[in-house]
């Protein structure tokens, strides 16, 4: 897998506002926040998309959710609540191909309207 922006953040080659780090993941503020709290939690191992998570990386993928809970508690937004999102490929709106869990909170979050006439599934 070729380098992405996020690999370069892990290597400290480009700056980021890092709020959490452990041996498996890094969390930093999203440069274009969609909520008062908007962090990206990324594995230090580059994985392009959810589709590319291997069987032996299941624990790593789960670790991102565990870290989200720890960070939310540290920020004091755990009780009010927050949202985690991981986009995949074009329809999911993924733009950086190194998986990342968005952690959004700090206000009540809406849900985008589903306006298609022919709803399937
Ligand atoms: P996604 O659309 O799910 O792939 O999310 C990529 C996210 O990365 C977007 O929310 C961007 O705002 C964010 N982003 C892009 N470049 C940076 C950067 N240098 N530092 C922090 N966040 C970034």
Short mmCIF file of N, CA and C and ligand atoms in Angstrom, two decimals:
data_model
loop_
_atom_site.label_atom_id
_atom_site.label_comp_id
_atom_site.label_asym_id
_atom_site.label_seq_id
_atom_site.Cartn_x
_atom_site.Cartn_y
_atom_site.Cartn_z
N UNK A 1 0.84 -1.20 0.00
CA UNK A 1 0.00 0.00 0.00
C UNK A 1 0.88 1.24 0.00
N UNK A 2 0.54 2.21 -0.88
CA UNK A 2 1.37 3.41 -0.94
C UNK A 2 1.06 4.33 0.24
N UNK A 3 1.97 5.22 0.47
CA UNK A 3 1.82 6.17 1.58
C UNK A 3 0.60 7.05 1.40
N UNK A 4 -0.05 7.36 2.49
CA UNK A 4 -1.13 8.35 2.46
C UNK A 4 -0.73 9.47 3.40
N UNK A 5 -1.55 10.47 3.37
CA UNK A 5 -1.42 11.59 4.30
C UNK A 5 -1.30 11.10 5.75
N UNK A 6 -2.09 10.07 6.08
CA UNK A 6 -2.14 9.63 7.47
C UNK A 6 -0.86 8.88 7.87
N UNK A 7 -0.27 8.17 6.92
CA UNK A 7 1.02 7.53 7.22
C UNK A 7 2.04 8.61 7.56
N UNK A 8 1.94 9.71 6.84
CA UNK A 8 2.89 10.80 7.07
C UNK A 8 2.63 11.50 8.40
N UNK A 9 1.39 11.52 8.82
CA UNK A 9 1.08 12.06 10.16
C UNK A 9 1.66 11.12 11.23
N UNK A 10 1.53 9.82 11.02
CA UNK A 10 2.08 8.85 11.98
C UNK A 10 3.59 9.06 12.11
N UNK A 11 4.24 9.30 10.98
CA UNK A 11 5.71 9.50 10.98
C UNK A 11 6.12 10.90 11.40
N UNK A 12 5.12 11.73 11.71
CA UNK A 12 5.38 13.13 12.12
C UNK A 12 6.03 13.93 10.99
N UNK A 13 5.76 13.54 9.75
CA UNK A 13 6.30 14.29 8.62
C UNK A 13 5.42 15.49 8.29
N UNK A 14 4.14 15.39 8.65
CA UNK A 14 3.27 16.56 8.55
C UNK A 14 2.56 16.73 9.88
N UNK A 15 2.25 17.96 10.23
CA UNK A 15 1.71 18.22 11.56
C UNK A 15 0.25 17.79 11.71
N UNK A 16 -0.11 17.45 12.91
CA UNK A 16 -1.50 17.15 13.25
C UNK A 16 -1.67 17.45 14.72
N UNK A 17 -2.90 17.74 15.08
CA UNK A 17 -3.19 18.03 16.49
C UNK A 17 -3.55 16.70 17.17
N UNK A 18 -2.52 16.02 17.65
CA UNK A 18 -2.68 14.67 18.19
C UNK A 18 -3.22 14.74 19.62
N UNK A 19 -4.28 13.98 19.87
CA UNK A 19 -4.91 14.01 21.20
C UNK A 19 -4.73 12.68 21.94
N UNK A 20 -4.36 11.64 21.23
CA UNK A 20 -4.22 10.33 21.89
C UNK A 20 -3.29 9.46 21.05
N UNK A 21 -2.48 8.68 21.74
CA UNK A 21 -1.62 7.74 21.03
C UNK A 21 -1.35 6.54 21.93
N UNK A 22 -1.34 5.36 21.35
CA UNK A 22 -0.84 4.18 22.05
C UNK A 22 -0.04 3.35 21.05
N UNK A 23 0.29 2.14 21.39
CA UNK A 23 1.16 1.38 20.50
C UNK A 23 0.48 0.98 19.19
N UNK A 24 -0.86 1.01 19.16
CA UNK A 24 -1.58 0.55 17.97
C UNK A 24 -2.25 1.64 17.16
N UNK A 25 -2.55 2.76 17.80
CA UNK A 25 -3.32 3.78 17.08
C UNK A 25 -2.95 5.19 17.49
N UNK A 26 -3.45 6.11 16.68
CA UNK A 26 -3.20 7.53 16.88
C UNK A 26 -4.53 8.24 16.65
N UNK A 27 -4.82 9.28 17.45
CA UNK A 27 -6.03 10.07 17.24
C UNK A 27 -5.65 11.53 17.16
N UNK A 28 -6.22 12.20 16.18
CA UNK A 28 -5.93 13.63 16.00
C UNK A 28 -7.18 14.35 15.51
N UNK A 29 -7.15 15.69 15.63
CA UNK A 29 -8.31 16.48 15.25
C UNK A 29 -8.45 16.53 13.73
N UNK A 30 -9.69 16.37 13.27
CA UNK A 30 -9.97 16.50 11.84
C UNK A 30 -9.75 17.96 11.43
N UNK A 31 -9.10 18.14 10.31
CA UNK A 31 -8.76 19.48 9.84
C UNK A 31 -10.00 20.26 9.39
N UNK A 32 -11.08 19.55 9.11
CA UNK A 32 -12.33 20.19 8.64
C UNK A 32 -13.49 19.67 9.50
N UNK A 33 -13.53 20.12 10.77
CA UNK A 33 -14.45 19.50 11.72
C UNK A 33 -15.92 19.70 11.37
N UNK A 34 -16.68 18.65 11.58
CA UNK A 34 -18.13 18.66 11.32
C UNK A 34 -18.94 18.73 12.62
N UNK A 35 -18.25 18.86 13.73
CA UNK A 35 -18.89 18.94 15.05
C UNK A 35 -17.85 19.54 16.00
N UNK A 36 -18.29 20.03 17.16
CA UNK A 36 -17.33 20.61 18.10
C UNK A 36 -16.18 19.66 18.44
N UNK A 37 -16.49 18.38 18.54
CA UNK A 37 -15.43 17.36 18.66
C UNK A 37 -15.45 16.55 17.37
N UNK A 38 -14.36 16.55 16.66
CA UNK A 38 -14.25 15.70 15.46
C UNK A 38 -12.81 15.21 15.38
N UNK A 39 -12.64 13.97 15.77
CA UNK A 39 -11.32 13.36 15.77
C UNK A 39 -11.29 12.22 14.76
N UNK A 40 -10.09 11.89 14.33
CA UNK A 40 -9.87 10.72 13.49
C UNK A 40 -8.98 9.77 14.26
N UNK A 41 -9.41 8.53 14.38
CA UNK A 41 -8.62 7.51 15.08
C UNK A 41 -8.14 6.53 14.02
N UNK A 42 -6.84 6.41 13.92
CA UNK A 42 -6.27 5.59 12.83
C UNK A 42 -5.34 4.52 13.40
N UNK A 43 -5.31 3.35 12.76
CA UNK A 43 -4.33 2.35 13.18
C UNK A 43 -2.95 2.77 12.69
N UNK A 44 -1.92 2.42 13.43
CA UNK A 44 -0.57 2.73 12.97
C UNK A 44 -0.18 1.83 11.79
N UNK A 45 -0.83 0.69 11.68
CA UNK A 45 -0.65 -0.17 10.51
C UNK A 45 -1.56 0.33 9.41
N UNK A 46 -1.01 0.62 8.23
CA UNK A 46 -1.89 1.11 7.17
C UNK A 46 -2.78 0.01 6.59
N UNK A 47 -4.07 0.28 6.57
CA UNK A 47 -5.06 -0.61 5.95
C UNK A 47 -5.92 0.32 5.09
N UNK A 48 -6.08 0.02 3.81
CA UNK A 48 -6.70 0.99 2.90
C UNK A 48 -8.17 1.24 3.21
N UNK A 49 -8.94 0.17 3.32
CA UNK A 49 -10.39 0.32 3.52
C UNK A 49 -10.87 -0.79 4.47
N UNK A 50 -12.10 -0.68 4.89
CA UNK A 50 -12.68 -1.75 5.73
C UNK A 50 -12.59 -3.08 4.99
N UNK A 51 -12.74 -3.05 3.68
CA UNK A 51 -12.67 -4.28 2.87
C UNK A 51 -11.33 -4.99 2.99
N UNK A 52 -10.32 -4.26 3.39
CA UNK A 52 -8.96 -4.83 3.43
C UNK A 52 -8.55 -5.31 4.81
N UNK A 53 -9.44 -5.23 5.78
CA UNK A 53 -9.10 -5.69 7.13
C UNK A 53 -8.97 -7.22 7.10
N UNK A 54 -7.82 -7.70 7.48
CA UNK A 54 -7.55 -9.14 7.44
C UNK A 54 -8.02 -9.80 8.74
N UNK A 55 -8.14 -11.12 8.66
CA UNK A 55 -8.62 -11.86 9.83
C UNK A 55 -7.75 -11.59 11.06
N UNK A 56 -6.44 -11.52 10.83
CA UNK A 56 -5.55 -11.30 11.98
C UNK A 56 -5.48 -9.83 12.39
N UNK A 57 -6.31 -8.99 11.75
CA UNK A 57 -6.36 -7.57 12.14
C UNK A 57 -7.69 -7.23 12.82
N UNK A 58 -8.48 -8.26 13.15
CA UNK A 58 -9.77 -8.00 13.78
C UNK A 58 -9.60 -7.28 15.11
N UNK A 59 -8.59 -7.69 15.85
CA UNK A 59 -8.38 -7.08 17.16
C UNK A 59 -7.96 -5.62 17.00
N UNK A 60 -7.13 -5.37 16.00
CA UNK A 60 -6.70 -3.99 15.73
C UNK A 60 -7.90 -3.12 15.36
N UNK A 61 -8.78 -3.66 14.51
CA UNK A 61 -9.98 -2.89 14.12
C UNK A 61 -10.83 -2.59 15.36
N UNK A 62 -11.01 -3.56 16.21
CA UNK A 62 -11.78 -3.36 17.44
C UNK A 62 -11.10 -2.38 18.38
N UNK A 63 -9.80 -2.36 18.34
CA UNK A 63 -9.03 -1.45 19.19
C UNK A 63 -9.39 0.01 18.91
N UNK A 64 -9.70 0.31 17.67
CA UNK A 64 -10.06 1.69 17.32
C UNK A 64 -11.34 2.10 18.06
N UNK A 65 -12.29 1.19 18.15
CA UNK A 65 -13.53 1.48 18.89
C UNK A 65 -13.26 1.60 20.38
N UNK A 66 -12.41 0.72 20.87
CA UNK A 66 -12.05 0.80 22.29
C UNK A 66 -11.41 2.17 22.58
N UNK A 67 -10.50 2.59 21.69
CA UNK A 67 -9.82 3.89 21.89
C UNK A 67 -10.84 5.02 21.84
N UNK A 68 -11.84 4.91 20.96
CA UNK A 68 -12.88 5.95 20.87
C UNK A 68 -13.56 6.13 22.24
N UNK A 69 -13.87 5.03 22.88
CA UNK A 69 -14.51 5.09 24.19
C UNK A 69 -13.61 5.74 25.24
N UNK A 70 -12.33 5.39 25.19
CA UNK A 70 -11.37 5.99 26.14
C UNK A 70 -11.26 7.49 25.91
N UNK A 71 -11.15 7.89 24.67
CA UNK A 71 -10.97 9.31 24.34
C UNK A 71 -12.23 10.08 24.70
N UNK A 72 -13.39 9.51 24.39
CA UNK A 72 -14.66 10.18 24.72
C UNK A 72 -14.75 10.40 26.23
N UNK A 73 -14.34 9.42 26.99
CA UNK A 73 -14.36 9.57 28.45
C UNK A 73 -13.40 10.67 28.87
N UNK A 74 -12.20 10.67 28.30
CA UNK A 74 -11.20 11.71 28.62
C UNK A 74 -11.73 13.11 28.31
N UNK A 75 -12.50 13.21 27.22
CA UNK A 75 -13.02 14.52 26.80
C UNK A 75 -14.31 14.89 27.52
N UNK A 76 -14.86 13.93 28.27
CA UNK A 76 -16.10 14.20 29.02
C UNK A 76 -17.34 14.22 28.15
N UNK A 77 -17.30 13.53 27.00
CA UNK A 77 -18.50 13.49 26.15
C UNK A 77 -19.14 12.09 26.14
N UNK A 78 -18.63 11.21 26.98
CA UNK A 78 -19.11 9.82 26.94
C UNK A 78 -20.56 9.70 27.39
N UNK A 79 -20.96 10.46 28.40
CA UNK A 79 -22.33 10.31 28.91
C UNK A 79 -23.34 10.96 27.97
N UNK A 80 -23.02 12.14 27.45
CA UNK A 80 -23.94 12.79 26.52
C UNK A 80 -24.02 12.01 25.21
N UNK A 81 -22.91 11.43 24.84
CA UNK A 81 -22.89 10.59 23.65
C UNK A 81 -22.16 11.21 22.48
N UNK A 82 -21.94 10.40 21.50
CA UNK A 82 -21.13 10.80 20.35
C UNK A 82 -21.39 9.78 19.24
N UNK A 83 -20.76 10.01 18.11
CA UNK A 83 -20.95 9.10 16.97
C UNK A 83 -19.59 8.66 16.46
N UNK A 84 -19.50 7.40 16.07
CA UNK A 84 -18.31 6.94 15.35
C UNK A 84 -18.75 6.50 13.96
N UNK A 85 -17.93 6.86 12.99
CA UNK A 85 -18.23 6.55 11.58
C UNK A 85 -16.94 6.11 10.91
N UNK A 86 -17.03 5.06 10.09
CA UNK A 86 -15.89 4.72 9.24
C UNK A 86 -16.41 4.59 7.81
N UNK A 87 -15.98 5.49 6.96
CA UNK A 87 -16.43 5.49 5.58
C UNK A 87 -15.64 4.48 4.75
N UNK A 88 -16.31 3.91 3.75
CA UNK A 88 -15.63 2.95 2.88
C UNK A 88 -15.91 3.27 1.42
N UNK A 89 -14.82 3.54 0.69
CA UNK A 89 -14.87 3.72 -0.77
C UNK A 89 -15.83 4.85 -1.19
N UNK A 90 -16.14 4.86 -2.47
CA UNK A 90 -16.81 6.03 -3.06
C UNK A 90 -18.17 6.33 -2.44
N UNK A 91 -19.04 5.33 -2.36
CA UNK A 91 -20.38 5.60 -1.83
C UNK A 91 -20.34 5.96 -0.35
N UNK A 92 -19.34 5.49 0.33
CA UNK A 92 -19.20 5.84 1.75
C UNK A 92 -18.59 7.21 1.95
N UNK A 93 -18.02 7.76 0.87
CA UNK A 93 -17.41 9.09 0.99
C UNK A 93 -15.98 9.05 1.50
N UNK A 94 -15.32 7.91 1.34
CA UNK A 94 -13.94 7.81 1.82
C UNK A 94 -13.01 8.58 0.88
N UNK A 95 -12.18 9.43 1.47
CA UNK A 95 -11.23 10.22 0.66
C UNK A 95 -9.78 9.91 0.99
N UNK A 96 -9.54 9.37 2.17
CA UNK A 96 -8.17 9.00 2.55
C UNK A 96 -8.14 7.48 2.76
N UNK A 97 -7.26 6.82 2.02
CA UNK A 97 -7.30 5.35 1.98
C UNK A 97 -6.32 4.73 2.97
N UNK A 98 -6.59 5.08 4.21
CA UNK A 98 -5.96 4.51 5.40
C UNK A 98 -7.11 4.57 6.40
N UNK A 99 -7.63 3.42 6.79
CA UNK A 99 -8.88 3.43 7.57
C UNK A 99 -8.78 4.37 8.75
N UNK A 100 -9.90 5.01 9.04
CA UNK A 100 -9.96 5.97 10.14
C UNK A 100 -11.37 5.99 10.69
N UNK A 101 -11.45 6.00 11.99
CA UNK A 101 -12.73 6.09 12.67
C UNK A 101 -12.95 7.55 13.03
N UNK A 102 -14.02 8.13 12.46
CA UNK A 102 -14.39 9.50 12.85
C UNK A 102 -15.07 9.41 14.22
N UNK A 103 -14.68 10.27 15.13
CA UNK A 103 -15.37 10.40 16.42
C UNK A 103 -15.94 11.80 16.47
N UNK A 104 -17.26 11.88 16.46
CA UNK A 104 -17.95 13.17 16.39
C UNK A 104 -18.81 13.36 17.63
N UNK A 105 -18.78 14.56 18.18
CA UNK A 105 -19.60 14.81 19.36
C UNK A 105 -19.53 16.26 19.76
N UNK A 106 -20.04 16.51 20.99
CA UNK A 106 -20.05 17.87 21.51
C UNK A 106 -21.33 18.61 21.19
N UNK A 107 -22.25 17.97 20.47
CA UNK A 107 -23.58 18.55 20.20
C UNK A 107 -24.48 17.39 19.75
N UNK A 108 -25.80 17.60 19.81
CA UNK A 108 -26.69 16.56 19.27
C UNK A 108 -26.47 16.44 17.76
N UNK A 109 -26.35 15.24 17.28
CA UNK A 109 -26.03 15.03 15.87
C UNK A 109 -27.28 14.58 15.11
N UNK A 110 -27.51 15.20 13.97
CA UNK A 110 -28.64 14.79 13.13
C UNK A 110 -28.25 13.59 12.28
N UNK A 111 -29.16 13.22 11.43
CA UNK A 111 -28.93 12.10 10.53
C UNK A 111 -29.27 12.60 9.13
N UNK A 112 -28.42 12.39 8.13
CA UNK A 112 -28.73 12.93 6.81
C UNK A 112 -30.02 12.35 6.25
N UNK A 113 -30.86 13.20 5.60
CA UNK A 113 -32.12 12.68 5.07
C UNK A 113 -31.90 11.70 3.93
N UNK A 114 -32.75 10.72 3.86
CA UNK A 114 -32.70 9.75 2.77
C UNK A 114 -33.87 10.08 1.86
N UNK A 115 -33.57 10.77 0.77
CA UNK A 115 -34.64 11.35 -0.03
C UNK A 115 -34.92 10.57 -1.31
N UNK A 116 -34.16 9.53 -1.58
CA UNK A 116 -34.40 8.77 -2.81
C UNK A 116 -35.84 8.22 -2.81
N UNK A 117 -36.49 8.31 -3.97
CA UNK A 117 -37.88 7.85 -4.06
C UNK A 117 -37.92 6.33 -3.97
N UNK A 118 -37.09 5.68 -4.79
CA UNK A 118 -37.08 4.22 -4.79
C UNK A 118 -36.13 3.74 -3.72
N UNK A 119 -36.66 3.41 -2.56
CA UNK A 119 -35.82 2.94 -1.47
C UNK A 119 -35.64 1.44 -1.61
N UNK A 120 -34.41 1.02 -1.52
CA UNK A 120 -34.15 -0.42 -1.61
C UNK A 120 -33.42 -0.86 -0.37
N UNK A 121 -33.92 -1.82 0.28
CA UNK A 121 -33.28 -2.34 1.49
C UNK A 121 -33.41 -1.36 2.59
P1 LIG B 1 -13.02 10.35 4.85
O1 LIG B 1 -13.80 11.26 3.96
O2 LIG B 1 -13.86 9.45 5.69
O3 LIG B 1 -11.93 9.60 4.11
O4 LIG B 1 -12.31 11.31 5.90
C1 LIG B 1 -11.09 11.93 5.69
C2 LIG B 1 -11.01 13.04 6.69
O5 LIG B 1 -9.66 13.46 6.79
C3 LIG B 1 -11.83 14.27 6.35
O6 LIG B 1 -12.81 14.49 7.36
C4 LIG B 1 -10.80 15.40 6.28
O7 LIG B 1 -11.27 16.60 6.79
C5 LIG B 1 -9.67 14.82 7.11
N1 LIG B 1 -8.34 15.32 6.82
C6 LIG B 1 -7.76 15.47 5.60
N2 LIG B 1 -6.51 15.93 5.73
C7 LIG B 1 -6.27 16.07 7.07
C8 LIG B 1 -5.17 16.51 7.84
N3 LIG B 1 -4.02 16.91 7.28
N4 LIG B 1 -5.30 16.53 9.18
C9 LIG B 1 -6.45 16.16 9.76
N5 LIG B 1 -7.53 15.72 9.08
C10 LIG B 1 -7.45 15.68 7.75
#
